[in-house]
mmCIF file of C-alpha atoms in Angstrom:
data_model
loop_
_atom_site.group_PDB
_atom_site.id
_atom_site.type_symbol
_atom_site.label_atom_id
_atom_site.label_comp_id
_atom_site.label_asym_id
_atom_site.label_seq_id
_atom_site.Cartn_x
_atom_site.Cartn_y
_atom_site.Cartn_z
ATOM 1 C CA MET A 1 -21.678 22.192 8.449
ATOM 2 C CA GLU A 2 -21.659 19.834 5.594
ATOM 3 C CA ASN A 3 -18.506 19.776 3.532
ATOM 4 C CA PRO A 4 -19.342 20.095 -0.152
ATOM 5 C CA ARG A 5 -16.247 17.894 -1.018
ATOM 6 C CA TYR A 6 -17.955 14.825 0.160
ATOM 7 C CA GLN A 7 -21.618 15.725 -0.420
ATOM 8 C CA ARG A 8 -22.152 12.910 -2.943
ATOM 9 C CA GLN A 9 -21.245 10.254 -0.373
ATOM 10 C CA THR A 10 -22.667 11.819 2.785
ATOM 11 C CA SER A 11 -25.958 12.026 0.906
ATOM 12 C CA LEU A 12 -26.098 8.249 0.937
ATOM 13 C CA LYS A 13 -28.284 7.272 3.844
ATOM 14 C CA GLU A 14 -26.150 4.228 4.573
ATOM 15 C CA PHE A 15 -23.113 6.389 4.814
ATOM 16 C CA GLY A 16 -24.170 9.881 5.963
ATOM 17 C CA GLU A 17 -22.385 12.373 8.011
ATOM 18 C CA ALA A 18 -21.394 9.567 10.641
ATOM 19 C CA GLY A 19 -19.612 7.669 7.888
ATOM 20 C CA GLN A 20 -17.635 10.823 6.791
ATOM 21 C CA ILE A 21 -16.668 11.483 10.384
ATOM 22 C CA ARG A 22 -15.293 7.978 10.589
ATOM 23 C CA LEU A 23 -13.322 8.443 7.433
ATOM 24 C CA ASN A 24 -11.890 11.677 8.651
ATOM 25 C CA ASN A 25 -10.671 10.037 11.929
ATOM 26 C CA ALA A 26 -9.181 6.892 10.238
ATOM 27 C CA LYS A 27 -5.604 6.200 9.580
ATOM 28 C CA VAL A 28 -4.937 3.868 6.670
ATOM 29 C CA LEU A 29 -1.463 2.567 5.454
ATOM 30 C CA VAL A 30 -1.040 1.678 1.662
ATOM 31 C CA ILE A 31 2.180 -0.439 1.373
ATOM 32 C CA GLY A 32 3.237 -0.293 -2.452
ATOM 33 C CA ALA A 33 2.556 2.821 -4.629
ATOM 34 C CA GLY A 34 2.378 0.755 -7.749
ATOM 35 C CA GLY A 35 -0.500 -0.726 -9.785
ATOM 36 C CA LEU A 36 -2.493 -1.586 -7.057
ATOM 37 C CA GLY A 37 -1.660 1.164 -4.776
ATOM 38 C CA CYS A 38 -2.134 4.016 -7.111
ATOM 39 C CA PRO A 39 -5.995 3.743 -7.448
ATOM 40 C CA ALA A 40 -6.398 2.753 -4.038
ATOM 41 C CA LEU A 41 -4.538 5.965 -2.787
ATOM 42 C CA GLN A 42 -6.578 8.139 -5.085
ATOM 43 C CA TYR A 43 -9.878 6.858 -4.006
ATOM 44 C CA LEU A 44 -9.140 6.851 -0.134
ATOM 45 C CA ALA A 45 -7.613 10.560 -0.571
ATOM 46 C CA GLY A 46 -10.618 11.656 -2.419
ATOM 47 C CA ALA A 47 -13.095 9.930 0.116
ATOM 48 C CA GLY A 48 -11.580 11.950 2.887
ATOM 49 C CA VAL A 49 -9.511 9.300 4.864
ATOM 50 C CA GLY A 50 -7.920 11.572 7.479
ATOM 51 C CA THR A 51 -4.457 10.143 7.577
ATOM 52 C CA ILE A 52 -2.652 7.961 4.596
ATOM 53 C CA GLY A 53 0.616 6.612 4.887
ATOM 54 C CA ILE A 54 2.462 5.466 1.822
ATOM 55 C CA VAL A 55 5.292 3.040 1.978
ATOM 56 C CA ASP A 56 7.393 2.582 -1.270
ATOM 57 C CA ASN A 57 11.262 2.747 -1.976
ATOM 58 C CA ASP A 58 10.680 2.415 -5.587
ATOM 59 C CA ARG A 59 11.071 5.275 -8.373
ATOM 60 C CA VAL A 60 8.681 5.875 -11.259
ATOM 61 C CA ALA A 61 9.822 4.291 -14.522
ATOM 62 C CA LEU A 62 8.381 4.254 -17.955
ATOM 63 C CA SER A 63 7.015 0.802 -17.844
ATOM 64 C CA ASN A 64 4.979 1.657 -14.967
ATOM 65 C CA LEU A 65 2.831 4.274 -16.633
ATOM 66 C CA HIS A 66 0.379 2.123 -18.534
ATOM 67 C CA ARG A 67 -1.036 1.030 -15.225
ATOM 68 C CA GLN A 68 -0.048 3.373 -12.550
ATOM 69 C CA VAL A 69 -1.937 6.392 -13.783
ATOM 70 C CA LEU A 70 -1.331 8.621 -10.629
ATOM 71 C CA TYR A 71 2.105 9.257 -12.423
ATOM 72 C CA SER A 72 3.024 11.072 -15.719
ATOM 73 C CA THR A 73 6.045 10.758 -17.969
ATOM 74 C CA ASP A 74 7.529 14.066 -16.169
ATOM 75 C CA ASP A 75 7.671 11.828 -13.098
ATOM 76 C CA ILE A 76 10.102 9.327 -14.389
ATOM 77 C CA GLY A 77 13.050 8.801 -11.939
ATOM 78 C CA LEU A 78 11.135 10.324 -8.981
ATOM 79 C CA SER A 79 10.326 8.644 -5.742
ATOM 80 C CA LYS A 80 6.900 6.875 -5.905
ATOM 81 C CA ALA A 81 6.184 7.692 -2.196
ATOM 82 C CA LEU A 82 7.201 11.205 -2.204
ATOM 83 C CA ARG A 83 5.563 12.045 -5.607
ATOM 84 C CA ALA A 84 2.504 10.293 -4.703
ATOM 85 C CA ALA A 85 2.171 12.291 -1.649
ATOM 86 C CA ASP A 86 2.562 15.610 -3.564
ATOM 87 C CA ILE A 87 -0.167 14.416 -5.998
ATOM 88 C CA LEU A 88 -2.577 13.331 -3.375
ATOM 89 C CA SER A 89 -2.179 16.457 -1.040
ATOM 90 C CA ALA A 90 -3.093 18.330 -4.252
ATOM 91 C CA LEU A 91 -6.246 16.170 -4.819
ATOM 92 C CA ASN A 92 -7.260 16.914 -1.195
ATOM 93 C CA PRO A 93 -5.435 19.342 0.884
ATOM 94 C CA GLU A 94 -7.643 18.640 3.933
ATOM 95 C CA ILE A 95 -5.975 15.329 4.779
ATOM 96 C CA ASP A 96 -2.647 14.270 5.987
ATOM 97 C CA ILE A 97 -0.438 12.306 3.919
ATOM 98 C CA ILE A 98 2.787 10.523 5.380
ATOM 99 C CA PRO A 99 5.195 9.058 2.842
ATOM 100 C CA PHE A 100 7.754 6.630 3.770
ATOM 101 C CA ASN A 101 10.453 6.501 1.042
ATOM 102 C CA GLU A 102 11.620 3.076 2.077
ATOM 103 C CA SER A 103 10.629 -0.569 1.744
ATOM 104 C CA LEU A 104 8.826 -2.359 4.553
ATOM 105 C CA SER A 105 11.118 -4.679 6.403
ATOM 106 C CA THR A 106 11.310 -6.642 9.596
ATOM 107 C CA THR A 107 13.151 -3.738 11.332
ATOM 108 C CA ASN A 108 10.664 -0.985 10.542
ATOM 109 C CA ALA A 109 7.379 -2.699 10.127
ATOM 110 C CA GLN A 110 6.263 -2.652 13.944
ATOM 111 C CA HIS A 111 7.025 0.972 14.094
ATOM 112 C CA ILE A 112 5.286 1.990 10.840
ATOM 113 C CA ILE A 113 2.318 -0.382 11.072
ATOM 114 C CA SER A 114 1.622 0.600 14.649
ATOM 115 C CA GLN A 115 0.633 4.161 13.534
ATOM 116 C CA PHE A 116 -2.318 3.045 11.420
ATOM 117 C CA ASP A 117 -5.845 1.491 11.721
ATOM 118 C CA ILE A 118 -6.036 -0.515 8.545
ATOM 119 C CA ILE A 119 -3.334 -1.848 6.167
ATOM 120 C CA LEU A 120 -3.589 -2.413 2.332
ATOM 121 C CA ASP A 121 -1.075 -4.475 0.882
ATOM 122 C CA GLY A 122 -0.384 -3.409 -2.770
ATOM 123 C CA THR A 123 2.790 -5.187 -3.191
ATOM 124 C CA ASP A 124 3.877 -7.642 -5.876
ATOM 125 C CA ASN A 125 6.270 -10.206 -4.231
ATOM 126 C CA PHE A 126 5.616 -13.153 -1.867
ATOM 127 C CA ALA A 127 8.307 -11.989 0.721
ATOM 128 C CA SER A 128 6.594 -8.850 1.164
ATOM 129 C CA ARG A 129 3.130 -10.290 1.391
ATOM 130 C CA TYR A 130 4.232 -12.825 4.066
ATOM 131 C CA LEU A 131 6.043 -10.118 5.899
ATOM 132 C CA ILE A 132 3.095 -7.878 5.885
ATOM 133 C CA ASN A 133 0.671 -10.358 6.764
ATOM 134 C CA ASP A 134 2.762 -11.705 9.706
ATOM 135 C CA ALA A 135 3.431 -8.202 11.059
ATOM 136 C CA CYS A 136 -0.402 -7.419 10.846
ATOM 137 C CA VAL A 137 -1.267 -10.588 12.885
ATOM 138 C CA LEU A 138 1.185 -9.566 15.497
ATOM 139 C CA ALA A 139 0.001 -6.135 15.620
ATOM 140 C CA GLY A 140 -3.652 -6.926 15.614
ATOM 141 C CA LYS A 141 -4.190 -4.744 12.365
ATOM 142 C CA PRO A 142 -6.869 -5.529 9.785
ATOM 143 C CA LEU A 143 -5.203 -6.168 6.397
ATOM 144 C CA VAL A 144 -6.862 -5.680 2.956
ATOM 145 C CA TYR A 145 -5.120 -7.917 0.421
ATOM 146 C CA GLY A 146 -4.907 -7.595 -3.339
ATOM 147 C CA ALA A 147 -2.991 -9.294 -6.143
ATOM 148 C CA ILE A 148 -2.974 -9.330 -9.784
ATOM 149 C CA SER A 149 -1.380 -11.301 -12.786
ATOM 150 C CA ARG A 150 -2.222 -11.248 -16.353
ATOM 151 C CA PHE A 151 -6.074 -10.939 -16.604
ATOM 152 C CA GLU A 152 -6.994 -12.060 -12.998
ATOM 153 C CA GLY A 153 -7.056 -10.204 -9.578
ATOM 154 C CA GLN A 154 -7.856 -11.042 -5.953
ATOM 155 C CA VAL A 155 -9.114 -9.156 -2.996
ATOM 156 C CA ALA A 156 -9.668 -10.167 0.703
ATOM 157 C CA VAL A 157 -10.050 -8.837 4.074
ATOM 158 C CA PHE A 158 -7.720 -10.678 6.702
ATOM 159 C CA ASN A 159 -7.181 -10.418 10.497
ATOM 160 C CA TRP A 160 -10.546 -8.992 11.116
ATOM 161 C CA ALA A 161 -12.681 -11.000 13.752
ATOM 162 C CA THR A 162 -16.291 -11.716 12.842
ATOM 163 C CA ASN A 163 -18.964 -12.064 15.615
ATOM 164 C CA ASN A 164 -18.215 -15.589 16.236
ATOM 165 C CA GLY A 165 -14.600 -14.550 16.781
ATOM 166 C CA ARG A 166 -13.016 -16.034 13.755
ATOM 167 C CA SER A 167 -10.321 -14.301 11.951
ATOM 168 C CA SER A 168 -8.354 -15.548 8.936
ATOM 169 C CA ASN A 169 -4.893 -14.536 7.620
ATOM 170 C CA TYR A 170 -3.085 -14.806 4.367
ATOM 171 C CA ARG A 171 -1.326 -18.037 5.724
ATOM 172 C CA ASP A 172 -4.780 -19.696 6.098
ATOM 173 C CA VAL A 173 -4.992 -19.622 2.124
ATOM 174 C CA PHE A 174 -1.428 -19.874 1.446
ATOM 175 C CA PRO A 175 0.635 -21.417 4.439
ATOM 176 C CA ASN A 176 4.017 -21.471 2.865
ATOM 177 C CA PRO A 177 5.421 -19.453 -0.139
ATOM 178 C CA PRO A 178 6.310 -20.814 -3.284
ATOM 179 C CA ALA A 179 9.892 -20.785 -4.367
ATOM 180 C CA GLU A 180 10.948 -17.521 -5.870
ATOM 181 C CA ASP A 181 11.216 -18.823 -9.386
ATOM 182 C CA GLU A 182 7.930 -20.777 -9.440
ATOM 183 C CA ILE A 183 5.327 -17.986 -9.803
ATOM 184 C CA LEU A 184 5.834 -15.079 -12.191
ATOM 185 C CA ASN A 185 5.110 -11.447 -11.118
ATOM 186 C CA CYS A 186 3.633 -8.603 -13.313
ATOM 187 C CA GLU A 187 6.970 -7.830 -14.893
ATOM 188 C CA GLU A 188 7.394 -11.652 -16.054
ATOM 189 C CA ALA A 189 3.856 -12.665 -16.626
ATOM 190 C CA GLY A 190 2.443 -9.280 -17.788
ATOM 191 C CA VAL A 191 -0.828 -7.517 -16.618
ATOM 192 C CA ILE A 192 -3.614 -5.841 -18.644
ATOM 193 C CA GLY A 193 -3.486 -2.174 -17.571
ATOM 194 C CA THR A 194 -7.051 -1.758 -16.443
ATOM 195 C CA LEU A 195 -6.852 -4.714 -14.050
ATOM 196 C CA PRO A 196 -4.855 -3.040 -11.145
ATOM 197 C CA GLY A 197 -7.210 -0.090 -11.575
ATOM 198 C CA MET A 198 -10.088 -2.310 -10.834
ATOM 199 C CA ILE A 199 -8.426 -4.437 -8.001
ATOM 200 C CA GLY A 200 -6.977 -1.342 -6.354
ATOM 201 C CA THR A 201 -10.382 0.465 -6.405
ATOM 202 C CA MET A 202 -11.775 -2.764 -4.752
ATOM 203 C CA MET A 203 -9.298 -2.580 -2.102
ATOM 204 C CA ALA A 204 -10.050 1.033 -1.390
ATOM 205 C CA ASN A 205 -13.695 0.224 -1.211
ATOM 206 C CA GLU A 206 -13.206 -2.676 1.170
ATOM 207 C CA ALA A 207 -11.321 -0.343 3.530
ATOM 208 C CA ILE A 208 -13.958 2.452 3.319
ATOM 209 C CA LYS A 209 -16.707 -0.158 4.089
ATOM 210 C CA LEU A 210 -14.696 -1.262 7.215
ATOM 211 C CA ILE A 211 -14.176 2.190 8.441
ATOM 212 C CA ALA A 212 -17.600 3.566 7.780
ATOM 213 C CA GLN A 213 -19.266 0.513 8.853
ATOM 214 C CA ILE A 214 -21.364 -0.249 5.853
ATOM 215 C CA GLY A 215 -22.174 -3.146 3.500
ATOM 216 C CA VAL A 216 -20.546 -6.583 3.755
ATOM 217 C CA PRO A 217 -16.858 -6.363 3.509
ATOM 218 C CA LEU A 218 -14.853 -9.566 2.301
ATOM 219 C CA ILE A 219 -13.999 -10.685 5.696
ATOM 220 C CA ASN A 220 -12.519 -14.104 5.595
ATOM 221 C CA ARG A 221 -13.422 -14.415 1.797
ATOM 222 C CA LEU A 222 -11.088 -14.428 -1.030
ATOM 223 C CA MET A 223 -12.687 -12.872 -4.187
ATOM 224 C CA THR A 224 -11.160 -13.582 -7.571
ATOM 225 C CA TYR A 225 -12.126 -11.478 -10.777
ATOM 226 C CA ASN A 226 -11.307 -12.547 -14.319
ATOM 227 C CA SER A 227 -11.143 -9.380 -16.553
ATOM 228 C CA LEU A 228 -11.271 -11.450 -19.842
ATOM 229 C CA ASN A 229 -14.942 -12.748 -19.192
ATOM 230 C CA ASN A 230 -15.998 -10.652 -16.155
ATOM 231 C CA GLN A 231 -16.592 -13.660 -13.889
ATOM 232 C CA MET A 232 -16.374 -13.247 -10.336
ATOM 233 C CA TYR A 233 -16.378 -15.698 -7.443
ATOM 234 C CA ASP A 234 -15.467 -15.727 -3.746
ATOM 235 C CA LEU A 235 -14.132 -18.540 -1.469
ATOM 236 C CA GLU A 236 -14.599 -18.540 2.194
ATOM 237 C CA VAL A 237 -11.412 -18.660 4.084
ATOM 238 C CA GLN A 238 -11.513 -20.917 7.255
ATOM 239 C CA PRO A 239 -8.898 -20.172 9.937
ATOM 240 C CA GLN A 240 -6.489 -23.224 9.869
ATOM 241 C CA ALA A 241 -5.203 -24.895 13.043
ATOM 242 C CA GLY A 242 -1.652 -24.738 11.866
ATOM 243 C CA SER A 243 -1.321 -21.391 10.399
ATOM 244 C CA HIS A 244 -0.534 -19.405 13.616
ATOM 245 C CA SER A 245 2.336 -21.758 14.155
ATOM 246 C CA LEU A 246 3.965 -20.515 10.998
ATOM 247 C CA ILE A 247 3.913 -16.856 12.097
ATOM 248 C CA PRO A 248 6.632 -15.482 14.405
ATOM 249 C CA ALA A 249 5.643 -15.787 18.098
ATOM 250 C CA ASN A 250 6.312 -12.073 18.616
ATOM 251 C CA PHE A 251 8.193 -9.189 17.057
ATOM 252 C CA ALA A 252 11.617 -10.144 18.394
ATOM 253 C CA ALA A 253 11.150 -13.414 16.360
ATOM 254 C CA PHE A 254 9.726 -11.530 13.615
ATOM 255 C CA GLU A 255 12.828 -9.115 13.240
ATOM 256 C CA ALA A 256 15.091 -12.194 13.237
ATOM 257 C CA LYS A 257 13.222 -13.813 10.256
ATOM 258 C CA ASP A 258 14.418 -13.590 6.687
ATOM 259 C CA TYR A 259 11.489 -13.399 4.516
ATOM 260 C CA GLU A 260 13.618 -12.949 1.372
ATOM 261 C CA LEU A 261 15.486 -16.095 2.164
ATOM 262 C CA MET A 262 12.187 -17.860 2.965
ATOM 263 C CA CYS A 263 10.882 -17.177 -0.465
ATOM 264 C CA SER A 264 14.127 -17.331 -2.555
ATOM 265 C CA SER A 265 15.914 -20.055 -4.572
ATOM 266 C CA GLN A 266 19.225 -21.046 -3.200
ATOM 267 C CA SER A 267 20.665 -22.062 -6.552
ATOM 268 C CA ALA A 268 22.393 -18.650 -7.367
ATOM 269 C CA THR A 269 23.583 -15.472 -5.700
ATOM 270 C CA GLN A 270 21.384 -12.701 -6.718
ATOM 271 C CA ILE A 271 23.214 -9.500 -7.995
ATOM 272 C CA ASP A 272 21.856 -5.936 -8.421
ATOM 273 C CA PRO A 273 22.356 -3.860 -11.481
ATOM 274 C CA ASP A 274 25.595 -2.233 -10.305
ATOM 275 C CA ARG A 275 27.356 -5.764 -9.658
ATOM 276 C CA PHE A 276 25.995 -6.880 -13.204
ATOM 277 C CA GLU A 277 27.644 -3.921 -14.764
ATOM 278 C CA GLU A 278 31.019 -4.998 -13.280
ATOM 279 C CA MET A 279 30.495 -8.570 -14.459
ATOM 280 C CA LEU A 280 29.856 -7.303 -17.999
ATOM 281 C CA GLN A 281 33.338 -5.869 -17.897
ATOM 282 C CA ASP A 282 34.909 -9.229 -16.892
ATOM 283 C CA PRO A 283 35.700 -11.605 -19.839
ATOM 284 C CA SER A 284 35.807 -14.583 -17.596
ATOM 285 C CA PHE A 285 31.982 -14.400 -17.293
ATOM 286 C CA SER A 286 29.621 -16.110 -19.315
ATOM 287 C CA VAL A 287 26.497 -13.854 -19.724
ATOM 288 C CA ILE A 288 23.295 -15.794 -20.522
ATOM 289 C CA ASP A 289 19.860 -14.638 -21.569
ATOM 290 C CA VAL A 290 17.219 -17.171 -20.758
ATOM 291 C CA ARG A 291 14.348 -14.979 -22.372
ATOM 292 C CA GLU A 292 12.532 -16.650 -25.259
ATOM 293 C CA LEU A 293 13.430 -15.334 -28.773
ATOM 294 C CA ASN A 294 12.126 -11.979 -29.858
ATOM 295 C CA GLU A 295 11.263 -10.921 -26.256
ATOM 296 C CA THR A 296 11.606 -7.382 -25.457
ATOM 297 C CA PRO A 297 13.484 -5.313 -24.353
ATOM 298 C CA VAL A 298 16.151 -5.773 -27.264
ATOM 299 C CA ILE A 299 19.586 -5.700 -25.635
ATOM 300 C CA ASN A 300 22.253 -4.087 -27.841
ATOM 301 C CA GLU A 301 24.496 -2.814 -24.937
ATOM 302 C CA PHE A 302 26.656 -6.094 -24.477
ATOM 303 C CA ASN A 303 27.335 -9.415 -25.694
ATOM 304 C CA TYR A 304 25.481 -12.470 -24.518
ATOM 305 C CA LEU A 305 24.485 -16.115 -25.017
ATOM 306 C CA SER A 306 20.879 -16.676 -25.902
ATOM 307 C CA LEU A 307 19.519 -20.010 -24.274
ATOM 308 C CA PRO A 308 15.679 -19.739 -23.927
ATOM 309 C CA LEU A 309 14.475 -21.220 -20.675
ATOM 310 C CA SER A 310 12.164 -23.568 -22.792
ATOM 311 C CA SER A 311 14.942 -25.451 -24.062
ATOM 312 C CA PHE A 312 17.592 -24.558 -21.448
ATOM 313 C CA GLU A 313 18.152 -27.965 -19.952
ATOM 314 C CA LYS A 314 19.133 -29.315 -23.444
ATOM 315 C CA SER A 315 21.492 -26.518 -23.901
ATOM 316 C CA VAL A 316 23.653 -26.477 -20.608
ATOM 317 C CA ASN A 317 26.375 -28.305 -22.210
ATOM 318 C CA GLN A 318 27.085 -25.185 -24.446
ATOM 319 C CA ILE A 319 28.311 -23.413 -21.327
ATOM 320 C CA LYS A 320 32.075 -23.783 -20.993
ATOM 321 C CA GLU A 321 32.910 -20.901 -18.522
ATOM 322 C CA ASN A 322 32.901 -21.390 -14.719
ATOM 323 C CA LYS A 323 31.468 -18.070 -13.872
ATOM 324 C CA ILE A 324 27.890 -17.514 -15.109
ATOM 325 C CA VAL A 325 25.631 -14.562 -14.838
ATOM 326 C CA ILE A 326 22.167 -15.301 -15.996
ATOM 327 C CA PHE A 327 19.408 -12.876 -16.809
ATOM 328 C CA CYS A 328 15.815 -12.864 -17.939
ATOM 329 C CA LYS A 329 12.952 -10.024 -17.924
ATOM 330 C CA SER A 330 12.255 -9.701 -14.353
ATOM 331 C CA GLY A 331 14.645 -12.208 -12.359
ATOM 332 C CA LYS A 332 12.231 -15.085 -12.010
ATOM 333 C CA ARG A 333 13.254 -17.332 -14.993
ATOM 334 C CA SER A 334 16.921 -16.673 -14.464
ATOM 335 C CA LEU A 335 16.528 -18.173 -10.963
ATOM 336 C CA ASN A 336 14.828 -21.178 -12.570
ATOM 337 C CA ALA A 337 17.732 -21.595 -14.966
ATOM 338 C CA ALA A 338 20.263 -21.247 -12.061
ATOM 339 C CA ARG A 339 18.558 -24.230 -10.301
ATOM 340 C CA ILE A 340 18.919 -26.466 -13.564
ATOM 341 C CA LEU A 341 22.570 -25.420 -13.682
ATOM 342 C CA ALA A 342 23.165 -26.319 -10.220
ATOM 343 C CA SER A 343 21.609 -29.711 -10.695
ATOM 344 C CA HIS A 344 23.952 -30.294 -13.481
ATOM 345 C CA TYR A 345 27.319 -28.798 -12.196
ATOM 346 C CA GLY A 346 26.606 -28.667 -8.338
ATOM 347 C CA ASN A 347 29.309 -26.424 -6.790
ATOM 348 C CA SER A 348 31.899 -26.460 -9.705
ATOM 349 C CA LYS A 349 30.582 -23.360 -11.291
ATOM 350 C CA LYS A 350 29.579 -19.907 -9.717
ATOM 351 C CA ILE A 351 26.193 -18.947 -10.742
ATOM 352 C CA TYR A 352 24.660 -15.400 -10.414
ATOM 353 C CA SER A 353 21.269 -14.341 -11.125
ATOM 354 C CA LEU A 354 20.299 -10.660 -11.987
ATOM 355 C CA LYS A 355 17.745 -9.481 -9.400
ATOM 356 C CA GLY A 356 14.926 -7.686 -11.105
ATOM 357 C CA GLY A 357 16.066 -8.848 -14.407
ATOM 358 C CA ILE A 358 16.961 -6.717 -17.503
ATOM 359 C CA LEU A 359 14.126 -4.458 -16.741
ATOM 360 C CA ALA A 360 15.843 -3.336 -13.435
ATOM 361 C CA TRP A 361 18.969 -2.957 -15.293
ATOM 362 C CA LYS A 362 17.308 -0.711 -17.880
ATOM 363 C CA ASP A 363 15.561 1.367 -15.291
ATOM 364 C CA HIS A 364 18.967 1.679 -13.481
ATOM 365 C CA LYS A 365 20.499 2.977 -16.486
ATOM 366 C CA GLU A 366 17.909 5.567 -16.839
ATOM 367 C CA VAL A 367 18.159 6.981 -13.500
#
């Protein structure tokens, strides 16, 4: 008997009952329940994907809500994975939701990914993207990739062999990661709130097409969308001869690889908000804000020296202390400033950078 919940899609002749059965039997893992993951999860659950896994160790913050519309103000401080699972179960109690309230790592990736048919990468940092890509290649799992920044987003389907046997992966487009401080994430660069909704929905659509065996998925193609002018284009991704040599040979080698180190700057020791709090109480530290003037959030909780990154190199002689902790909005520019300091002073000064920036510190204070 036809389920009225799915009648609008089963009535499509290209989809039909066969497509719905395939969705009900499918297992999809969404890594990251943030800007991209939220819309993807909502539409995958609504469509009736039988088993959905959610990987995220983050908690809901006020700054998330303009784009992560799965959550509400009452959810601030709650686990994203656990809260998303509750909301999705209420949306569709006929499916199974499996939350993983943890970050994906080299030690748990094989165990988690092996349980699912298709993986969606909704993360927002390069270390996670390379880790997820390499794990999917090793496990033979298709990967639906999405990324956003400012007004532009990308979607692609990797690790799915075409009829001629060709299969591309993320490293065929981006063989090696940029330094951690070279490219800004959404916290630093900003993002228009509607963009992750569109890109995340496209990611869900690609997964549904793959599962239901309909349409022309973005296999071996990278689609780019610009929300300012509504222009879209896609590029064919050719498997590159050297890309597989960059991926660990097996899961033992994968577990030994440090993806954070691979994508990070070595100019400074990164510290978490708790350690930052300790340093604020130590008068031997010089605390430096490298944000541009008038950036938000405004900081009134402690004293600091403002040296904007745009003119930082000209201002380093103002720093007299030998122990320095640098912060910016999300932790990217502070690493860049640390590199500049290290080039001037070498190892004569101890340099620290606040990981996640002042936004992470503010969120930590609110929890």
